[in-house]
């Protein structure tokens, strides 16, 4: 029987460098990395960046399996400047992983792992659909940043709201109950209420059906808004442990370590897991992509204005 630790990540080409840092931090923190089976849901990662990710792992012991993502189910989903369609791919994990795998850890590509995920893997999932950390920015579904329509859904106001950046998934239970389809249906049916992408869907469908992890498995930037433990929802010991000894650091806001506007106190830690010789051209390539996108946007605006003018002239000449 295969006792491998199953880890799933998902990214498109824009997140290839962050994914490399994330996966390297996982391997660097493991006592027995040969026990890791890494599945990467590929949302369009280029061949050269795939090679960079593998090189950056610096481990021949880790088995990496690339899984091509099917974007069609999410073509109308909400995205943002920092959240792409790849964020929704975690919902496909029960369907795209081999059926003999009944459990998996999922982590976002904007995290740095500081502790052995074998400890996370050994957490008892019991009869829960998943294990997660309560969101620090929206601790309850009724929080200002929680579920807009929790009352309409019949969810109690004191129900905890999870953060989807670090999950331990009960794949067997998800498959039995078609949970992925339920979440996707919710995201489509209640589109007008969705603010936090797949995370809102998970909280709406799995309210009260998930188990809580130690907050150290998902330290979020909201923690740094508290001036002291007395201002936080944590005990003094919990606060100090979370602040000084997190197991996973999650750069969950719009400010990412690889962007100039990031003020995260642990920003530099992100770069400890990147080989500069491998990723030296990545920033140049990304800058070129952004310039191209801006130029295309300008061209489309000009073309749109030109079409309007032509239509106006045709309309006038027809009189």
mmCIF file of C-alpha atoms in Angstrom:
data_model
loop_
_atom_site.group_PDB
_atom_site.id
_atom_site.type_symbol
_atom_site.label_atom_id
_atom_site.label_comp_id
_atom_site.label_asym_id
_atom_site.label_seq_id
_atom_site.Cartn_x
_atom_site.Cartn_y
_atom_site.Cartn_z
ATOM 1 C CA UNK A 1 0.000 0.000 0.000
ATOM 2 C CA UNK A 2 1.295 3.457 -0.971
ATOM 3 C CA UNK A 3 1.741 5.626 2.129
ATOM 4 C CA UNK A 4 2.807 8.740 0.218
ATOM 5 C CA UNK A 5 1.820 12.172 1.411
ATOM 6 C CA UNK A 6 -0.325 13.593 -1.381
ATOM 7 C CA UNK A 7 0.117 17.325 -1.952
ATOM 8 C CA UNK A 8 -1.750 19.274 -4.624
ATOM 9 C CA UNK A 9 -0.949 22.753 -5.929
ATOM 10 C CA UNK A 10 -2.472 24.642 -8.845
ATOM 11 C CA UNK A 11 -1.183 27.544 -10.907
ATOM 12 C CA UNK A 12 -1.097 29.242 -14.271
ATOM 13 C CA UNK A 13 2.041 30.697 -15.833
ATOM 14 C CA UNK A 14 1.689 33.972 -13.915
ATOM 15 C CA UNK A 15 2.114 32.059 -10.657
ATOM 16 C CA UNK A 16 4.882 29.724 -11.815
ATOM 17 C CA UNK A 17 7.600 31.499 -9.828
ATOM 18 C CA UNK A 18 5.531 31.736 -6.604
ATOM 19 C CA UNK A 19 4.633 28.051 -7.039
ATOM 20 C CA UNK A 20 8.348 27.217 -7.252
ATOM 21 C CA UNK A 21 9.016 28.975 -3.935
ATOM 22 C CA UNK A 22 6.031 27.250 -2.305
ATOM 23 C CA UNK A 23 6.956 23.739 -3.425
ATOM 24 C CA UNK A 24 10.625 24.221 -2.544
ATOM 25 C CA UNK A 25 9.656 25.346 0.969
ATOM 26 C CA UNK A 26 7.608 22.160 1.377
ATOM 27 C CA UNK A 27 10.520 19.905 0.420
ATOM 28 C CA UNK A 28 13.041 21.899 2.483
ATOM 29 C CA UNK A 29 10.866 21.508 5.589
ATOM 30 C CA UNK A 30 10.348 17.737 5.269
ATOM 31 C CA UNK A 31 12.375 15.163 7.129
ATOM 32 C CA UNK A 32 11.513 12.489 4.528
ATOM 33 C CA UNK A 33 10.776 14.245 1.211
ATOM 34 C CA UNK A 34 10.854 10.896 -0.568
ATOM 35 C CA UNK A 35 7.415 10.283 0.970
ATOM 36 C CA UNK A 36 5.914 13.176 -0.991
ATOM 37 C CA UNK A 37 3.766 12.774 -4.095
ATOM 38 C CA UNK A 38 3.328 16.219 -5.604
ATOM 39 C CA UNK A 39 0.494 16.847 -8.044
ATOM 40 C CA UNK A 40 0.467 20.174 -9.892
ATOM 41 C CA UNK A 41 -2.727 21.220 -11.657
ATOM 42 C CA UNK A 42 -1.412 22.959 -14.747
ATOM 43 C CA UNK A 43 -3.440 25.996 -15.781
ATOM 44 C CA UNK A 44 -1.144 26.868 -18.673
ATOM 45 C CA UNK A 45 2.390 26.778 -17.267
ATOM 46 C CA UNK A 46 4.952 27.093 -20.047
ATOM 47 C CA UNK A 47 7.460 24.324 -20.710
ATOM 48 C CA UNK A 48 10.380 26.511 -19.635
ATOM 49 C CA UNK A 49 8.692 27.417 -16.341
ATOM 50 C CA UNK A 50 7.853 23.778 -15.644
ATOM 51 C CA UNK A 51 11.550 23.011 -16.027
ATOM 52 C CA UNK A 52 12.386 25.899 -13.700
ATOM 53 C CA UNK A 53 9.941 24.621 -11.053
ATOM 54 C CA UNK A 54 11.498 21.125 -11.162
ATOM 55 C CA UNK A 55 15.035 22.563 -11.000
ATOM 56 C CA UNK A 56 14.097 24.801 -8.088
ATOM 57 C CA UNK A 57 12.845 21.791 -6.083
ATOM 58 C CA UNK A 58 16.454 20.579 -5.857
ATOM 59 C CA UNK A 59 15.234 17.069 -5.127
ATOM 60 C CA UNK A 60 15.173 13.944 -7.238
ATOM 61 C CA UNK A 61 13.308 12.179 -4.457
ATOM 62 C CA UNK A 62 10.001 13.958 -5.025
ATOM 63 C CA UNK A 63 7.603 12.497 -7.561
ATOM 64 C CA UNK A 64 5.909 15.300 -9.547
ATOM 65 C CA UNK A 65 2.779 14.649 -11.619
ATOM 66 C CA UNK A 66 1.403 17.354 -13.903
ATOM 67 C CA UNK A 67 -2.363 17.370 -14.456
ATOM 68 C CA UNK A 68 -3.839 19.480 -17.247
ATOM 69 C CA UNK A 69 -6.691 21.647 -16.000
ATOM 70 C CA UNK A 70 -10.036 21.919 -17.766
ATOM 71 C CA UNK A 71 -10.991 25.589 -17.637
ATOM 72 C CA UNK A 72 -14.423 25.275 -19.279
ATOM 73 C CA UNK A 73 -16.318 24.730 -16.009
ATOM 74 C CA UNK A 74 -15.033 28.029 -14.659
ATOM 75 C CA UNK A 75 -15.199 30.318 -17.701
ATOM 76 C CA UNK A 76 -17.787 32.611 -16.084
ATOM 77 C CA UNK A 77 -16.273 32.631 -12.592
ATOM 78 C CA UNK A 78 -15.191 35.774 -10.801
ATOM 79 C CA UNK A 79 -11.466 36.601 -10.913
ATOM 80 C CA UNK A 80 -9.277 39.558 -9.920
ATOM 81 C CA UNK A 81 -5.796 40.978 -10.415
ATOM 82 C CA UNK A 82 -4.381 38.455 -7.919
ATOM 83 C CA UNK A 83 -6.924 35.616 -8.172
ATOM 84 C CA UNK A 84 -7.044 33.792 -11.500
ATOM 85 C CA UNK A 85 -9.122 30.869 -12.726
ATOM 86 C CA UNK A 86 -6.437 28.591 -11.251
ATOM 87 C CA UNK A 87 -7.862 29.340 -7.787
ATOM 88 C CA UNK A 88 -10.924 27.270 -8.680
ATOM 89 C CA UNK A 89 -8.928 24.200 -9.692
ATOM 90 C CA UNK A 90 -8.835 22.935 -6.096
ATOM 91 C CA UNK A 91 -12.530 22.106 -6.583
ATOM 92 C CA UNK A 92 -11.542 19.550 -9.247
ATOM 93 C CA UNK A 93 -9.091 17.627 -7.057
ATOM 94 C CA UNK A 94 -11.474 14.758 -6.159
ATOM 95 C CA UNK A 95 -12.191 14.182 -9.861
ATOM 96 C CA UNK A 96 -8.714 14.562 -11.356
ATOM 97 C CA UNK A 97 -6.689 12.595 -8.803
ATOM 98 C CA UNK A 98 -6.621 8.787 -9.073
ATOM 99 C CA UNK A 99 -9.634 7.248 -7.303
ATOM 100 C CA UNK A 100 -7.427 5.177 -5.006
ATOM 101 C CA UNK A 101 -6.258 8.432 -3.372
ATOM 102 C CA UNK A 102 -8.778 9.216 -0.638
ATOM 103 C CA UNK A 103 -7.022 12.132 1.053
ATOM 104 C CA UNK A 104 -4.949 15.091 -0.118
ATOM 105 C CA UNK A 105 -3.406 18.290 1.180
ATOM 106 C CA UNK A 106 -3.991 21.378 -0.934
ATOM 107 C CA UNK A 107 -1.970 24.590 -0.534
ATOM 108 C CA UNK A 108 -2.117 27.862 -2.430
ATOM 109 C CA UNK A 109 0.859 29.065 -4.464
ATOM 110 C CA UNK A 110 1.370 32.133 -2.278
ATOM 111 C CA UNK A 111 2.469 30.304 0.856
ATOM 112 C CA UNK A 112 5.784 29.384 2.450
ATOM 113 C CA UNK A 113 5.848 26.162 4.458
ATOM 114 C CA UNK A 114 8.009 26.209 7.587
ATOM 115 C CA UNK A 115 7.116 22.867 9.164
ATOM 116 C CA UNK A 116 7.000 19.239 8.060
ATOM 117 C CA UNK A 117 3.661 18.668 6.302
ATOM 118 C CA UNK A 118 3.777 15.050 7.434
ATOM 119 C CA UNK A 119 2.396 16.393 10.725
ATOM 120 C CA UNK A 120 -0.451 18.035 8.805
ATOM 121 C CA UNK A 121 -1.021 14.820 6.863
ATOM 122 C CA UNK A 122 -1.436 12.886 10.115
ATOM 123 C CA UNK A 123 -4.269 15.111 11.378
ATOM 124 C CA UNK A 124 -7.426 13.072 11.953
ATOM 125 C CA UNK A 125 -9.959 14.219 9.379
ATOM 126 C CA UNK A 126 -12.730 12.102 10.964
ATOM 127 C CA UNK A 127 -16.038 12.480 9.086
ATOM 128 C CA UNK A 128 -15.353 16.047 7.982
ATOM 129 C CA UNK A 129 -15.259 17.061 4.336
ATOM 130 C CA UNK A 130 -12.052 18.940 4.987
ATOM 131 C CA UNK A 131 -9.780 20.462 7.611
ATOM 132 C CA UNK A 132 -8.924 24.164 7.431
ATOM 133 C CA UNK A 133 -8.023 27.241 9.468
ATOM 134 C CA UNK A 134 -10.641 29.803 10.428
ATOM 135 C CA UNK A 135 -10.182 32.943 8.329
ATOM 136 C CA UNK A 136 -8.630 35.803 10.313
ATOM 137 C CA UNK A 137 -10.219 38.488 8.140
ATOM 138 C CA UNK A 138 -13.670 36.879 8.323
ATOM 139 C CA UNK A 139 -13.864 34.581 11.344
ATOM 140 C CA UNK A 140 -17.636 34.024 10.985
ATOM 141 C CA UNK A 141 -20.023 33.740 8.050
ATOM 142 C CA UNK A 142 -21.767 36.811 9.503
ATOM 143 C CA UNK A 143 -18.551 38.876 9.583
ATOM 144 C CA UNK A 144 -18.450 41.957 7.297
ATOM 145 C CA UNK A 145 -16.123 39.990 4.989
ATOM 146 C CA UNK A 146 -18.047 36.719 5.412
ATOM 147 C CA UNK A 147 -20.966 35.310 3.404
ATOM 148 C CA UNK A 148 -23.292 38.059 2.205
ATOM 149 C CA UNK A 149 -26.302 35.718 1.994
ATOM 150 C CA UNK A 150 -25.730 33.448 4.996
ATOM 151 C CA UNK A 151 -29.220 34.185 6.343
ATOM 152 C CA UNK A 152 -30.871 33.312 3.044
ATOM 153 C CA UNK A 153 -28.945 30.026 3.077
ATOM 154 C CA UNK A 154 -30.101 29.265 6.627
ATOM 155 C CA UNK A 155 -26.574 29.229 8.061
ATOM 156 C CA UNK A 156 -26.292 30.268 11.753
ATOM 157 C CA UNK A 157 -24.556 33.625 12.279
ATOM 158 C CA UNK A 158 -21.968 32.075 14.624
ATOM 159 C CA UNK A 159 -20.851 29.471 12.054
ATOM 160 C CA UNK A 160 -17.101 29.732 11.427
ATOM 161 C CA UNK A 161 -15.792 30.836 8.031
ATOM 162 C CA UNK A 162 -12.766 28.944 6.664
ATOM 163 C CA UNK A 163 -9.813 30.145 4.627
ATOM 164 C CA UNK A 164 -9.247 27.939 1.568
ATOM 165 C CA UNK A 165 -5.481 28.515 1.243
ATOM 166 C CA UNK A 166 -4.537 25.377 3.198
ATOM 167 C CA UNK A 167 -6.860 22.373 3.141
ATOM 168 C CA UNK A 168 -6.769 18.700 4.071
ATOM 169 C CA UNK A 169 -9.390 17.118 1.823
ATOM 170 C CA UNK A 170 -11.481 14.017 2.470
ATOM 171 C CA UNK A 171 -11.637 12.974 -1.196
ATOM 172 C CA UNK A 172 -13.667 9.837 -0.519
ATOM 173 C CA UNK A 173 -16.444 11.876 1.087
ATOM 174 C CA UNK A 174 -16.322 14.552 -1.625
ATOM 175 C CA UNK A 175 -16.725 11.910 -4.325
ATOM 176 C CA UNK A 176 -19.571 10.132 -2.544
ATOM 177 C CA UNK A 177 -21.573 13.343 -2.143
ATOM 178 C CA UNK A 178 -20.617 15.129 -5.394
ATOM 179 C CA UNK A 179 -19.368 18.040 -3.292
ATOM 180 C CA UNK A 180 -17.394 19.632 -6.120
ATOM 181 C CA UNK A 181 -20.509 19.897 -8.287
ATOM 182 C CA UNK A 182 -22.458 21.394 -5.386
ATOM 183 C CA UNK A 183 -19.841 24.082 -4.822
ATOM 184 C CA UNK A 184 -19.586 24.907 -8.539
ATOM 185 C CA UNK A 185 -23.394 25.074 -8.794
ATOM 186 C CA UNK A 186 -23.514 27.469 -5.850
ATOM 187 C CA UNK A 187 -20.887 29.729 -7.446
ATOM 188 C CA UNK A 188 -22.980 29.883 -10.615
ATOM 189 C CA UNK A 189 -26.414 30.206 -8.985
ATOM 190 C CA UNK A 190 -25.424 32.848 -6.424
ATOM 191 C CA UNK A 191 -22.917 34.760 -8.498
ATOM 192 C CA UNK A 192 -24.271 38.117 -7.326
ATOM 193 C CA UNK A 193 -23.307 37.288 -3.723
ATOM 194 C CA UNK A 194 -19.842 35.834 -4.346
ATOM 195 C CA UNK A 195 -16.960 38.072 -3.210
ATOM 196 C CA UNK A 196 -14.167 35.705 -2.242
ATOM 197 C CA UNK A 197 -14.199 33.331 -5.181
ATOM 198 C CA UNK A 198 -14.131 29.540 -4.486
ATOM 199 C CA UNK A 199 -13.790 30.253 -0.763
ATOM 200 C CA UNK A 200 -17.354 31.593 -0.576
ATOM 201 C CA UNK A 201 -18.626 28.459 -2.316
ATOM 202 C CA UNK A 202 -16.824 26.165 0.106
ATOM 203 C CA UNK A 203 -18.182 28.048 3.110
ATOM 204 C CA UNK A 204 -21.727 28.087 1.765
ATOM 205 C CA UNK A 205 -21.870 24.361 0.985
ATOM 206 C CA UNK A 206 -19.708 23.026 3.822
ATOM 207 C CA UNK A 207 -20.883 25.290 6.668
ATOM 208 C CA UNK A 208 -20.471 23.345 9.913
ATOM 209 C CA UNK A 209 -19.085 20.323 8.029
ATOM 210 C CA UNK A 210 -15.357 20.999 8.308
ATOM 211 C CA UNK A 211 -12.794 20.470 11.050
ATOM 212 C CA UNK A 212 -10.549 23.208 12.394
ATOM 213 C CA UNK A 213 -6.755 23.128 12.175
ATOM 214 C CA UNK A 214 -4.306 24.863 14.477
ATOM 215 C CA UNK A 215 -4.085 28.463 13.184
ATOM 216 C CA UNK A 216 -0.314 28.034 12.762
ATOM 217 C CA UNK A 217 -1.028 25.995 9.640
ATOM 218 C CA UNK A 218 -2.242 29.159 7.914
ATOM 219 C CA UNK A 219 -0.800 32.391 9.293
ATOM 220 C CA UNK A 220 -2.516 35.279 7.475
ATOM 221 C CA UNK A 221 -1.429 38.946 7.218
ATOM 222 C CA UNK A 222 -4.483 40.030 9.254
ATOM 223 C CA UNK A 223 -2.555 38.856 12.307
ATOM 224 C CA UNK A 224 -0.242 41.868 12.030
ATOM 225 C CA UNK A 225 -3.161 44.274 12.423
ATOM 226 C CA UNK A 226 -3.405 43.346 16.099
ATOM 227 C CA UNK A 227 -1.114 45.444 18.274
ATOM 228 C CA UNK A 228 -0.972 42.761 20.956
ATOM 229 C CA UNK A 229 -2.559 39.486 21.942
ATOM 230 C CA UNK A 230 -5.181 41.368 23.994
ATOM 231 C CA UNK A 231 -6.506 42.951 20.796
ATOM 232 C CA UNK A 232 -6.621 39.577 19.032
ATOM 233 C CA UNK A 233 -9.077 36.671 19.361
ATOM 234 C CA UNK A 234 -6.200 34.461 20.573
ATOM 235 C CA UNK A 235 -4.796 33.651 23.985
ATOM 236 C CA UNK A 236 -1.339 35.053 24.776
ATOM 237 C CA UNK A 237 0.295 31.675 24.073
ATOM 238 C CA UNK A 238 -1.639 31.153 20.826
ATOM 239 C CA UNK A 239 -0.839 34.679 19.641
ATOM 240 C CA UNK A 240 2.888 34.388 20.358
ATOM 241 C CA UNK A 241 3.104 30.957 18.718
ATOM 242 C CA UNK A 242 1.207 32.153 15.659
ATOM 243 C CA UNK A 243 3.306 35.291 15.387
ATOM 244 C CA UNK A 244 6.720 33.730 15.985
ATOM 245 C CA UNK A 245 6.382 30.056 15.049
ATOM 246 C CA UNK A 246 3.924 29.665 12.155
ATOM 247 C CA UNK A 247 3.882 26.334 10.321
ATOM 248 C CA UNK A 248 2.713 27.959 7.067
ATOM 249 C CA UNK A 249 2.947 31.642 6.127
ATOM 250 C CA UNK A 250 0.181 32.680 3.751
ATOM 251 C CA UNK A 251 0.538 35.939 1.805
ATOM 252 C CA UNK A 252 -3.232 36.020 1.380
ATOM 253 C CA UNK A 253 -3.875 39.691 0.628
ATOM 254 C CA UNK A 254 -3.308 41.582 -2.634
ATOM 255 C CA UNK A 255 0.194 42.488 -1.465
ATOM 256 C CA UNK A 256 2.436 39.643 -2.643
ATOM 257 C CA UNK A 257 6.175 39.311 -1.850
ATOM 258 C CA UNK A 258 7.101 39.450 -5.526
ATOM 259 C CA UNK A 259 5.303 42.802 -5.965
ATOM 260 C CA UNK A 260 6.832 46.183 -5.142
ATOM 261 C CA UNK A 261 3.941 47.255 -2.880
ATOM 262 C CA UNK A 262 4.341 44.402 -0.383
ATOM 263 C CA UNK A 263 4.895 45.430 3.249
ATOM 264 C CA UNK A 264 4.600 41.959 4.767
ATOM 265 C CA UNK A 265 7.114 41.647 7.649
ATOM 266 C CA UNK A 266 8.210 38.238 6.335
ATOM 267 C CA UNK A 267 8.432 39.251 2.685
ATOM 268 C CA UNK A 268 12.119 38.366 2.329
ATOM 269 C CA UNK A 269 11.528 34.819 3.582
ATOM 270 C CA UNK A 270 9.790 34.066 0.291
ATOM 271 C CA UNK A 271 13.029 34.589 -1.649
ATOM 272 C CA UNK A 272 14.991 32.155 0.490
ATOM 273 C CA UNK A 273 13.308 29.354 -1.447
ATOM 274 C CA UNK A 274 14.109 30.618 -4.925
ATOM 275 C CA UNK A 275 17.286 29.996 -6.898
ATOM 276 C CA UNK A 276 18.160 33.350 -8.479
ATOM 277 C CA UNK A 277 20.063 31.679 -11.291
ATOM 278 C CA UNK A 278 16.891 29.820 -12.287
ATOM 279 C CA UNK A 279 14.389 32.668 -11.949
ATOM 280 C CA UNK A 280 16.527 35.666 -12.947
ATOM 281 C CA UNK A 281 14.582 36.181 -16.200
ATOM 282 C CA UNK A 282 11.107 35.656 -14.736
ATOM 283 C CA UNK A 283 10.549 39.278 -13.654
ATOM 284 C CA UNK A 284 11.706 40.529 -17.061
ATOM 285 C CA UNK A 285 9.293 38.147 -18.782
ATOM 286 C CA UNK A 286 6.420 39.198 -16.529
ATOM 287 C CA UNK A 287 7.142 42.891 -17.134
ATOM 288 C CA UNK A 288 7.097 42.239 -20.890
ATOM 289 C CA UNK A 289 3.747 40.441 -20.551
ATOM 290 C CA UNK A 290 2.262 43.354 -18.605
ATOM 291 C CA UNK A 291 3.492 45.838 -21.228
ATOM 292 C CA UNK A 292 1.974 43.719 -23.974
ATOM 293 C CA UNK A 293 -1.350 43.519 -22.104
ATOM 294 C CA UNK A 294 -1.387 47.306 -21.607
ATOM 295 C CA UNK A 295 -0.600 47.888 -25.283
ATOM 296 C CA UNK A 296 -3.376 45.500 -26.275
ATOM 297 C CA UNK A 297 -5.816 47.290 -23.948
ATOM 298 C CA UNK A 298 -4.867 50.662 -25.490
ATOM 299 C CA UNK A 299 -5.287 49.215 -29.012
ATOM 300 C CA UNK A 300 -8.713 47.783 -28.115
ATOM 301 C CA UNK A 301 -9.823 51.152 -26.732
ATOM 302 C CA UNK A 302 -8.644 52.958 -29.848
ATOM 303 C CA UNK A 303 -10.249 50.323 -32.084
ATOM 304 C CA UNK A 304 -13.486 50.553 -30.089
ATOM 305 C CA UNK A 305 -13.577 54.342 -30.472
ATOM 306 C CA UNK A 306 -12.827 54.020 -34.204
ATOM 307 C CA UNK A 307 -15.719 51.570 -34.674
ATOM 308 C CA UNK A 308 -18.096 53.948 -32.898
ATOM 309 C CA UNK A 309 -16.993 56.822 -35.141
ATOM 310 C CA UNK A 310 -17.436 54.713 -38.272
ATOM 311 C CA UNK A 311 -20.923 53.664 -37.147
ATOM 312 C CA UNK A 312 -21.825 57.297 -36.503
ATOM 313 C CA UNK A 313 -20.597 58.344 -39.955
ATOM 314 C CA UNK A 314 -22.542 55.499 -41.619
ATOM 315 C CA UNK A 315 -25.655 56.512 -39.688
ATOM 316 C CA UNK A 316 -25.283 60.162 -40.724
ATOM 317 C CA UNK A 317 -24.646 59.331 -44.395
ATOM 318 C CA UNK A 318 -27.756 57.149 -44.523
ATOM 319 C CA UNK A 319 -30.055 60.164 -43.984
#
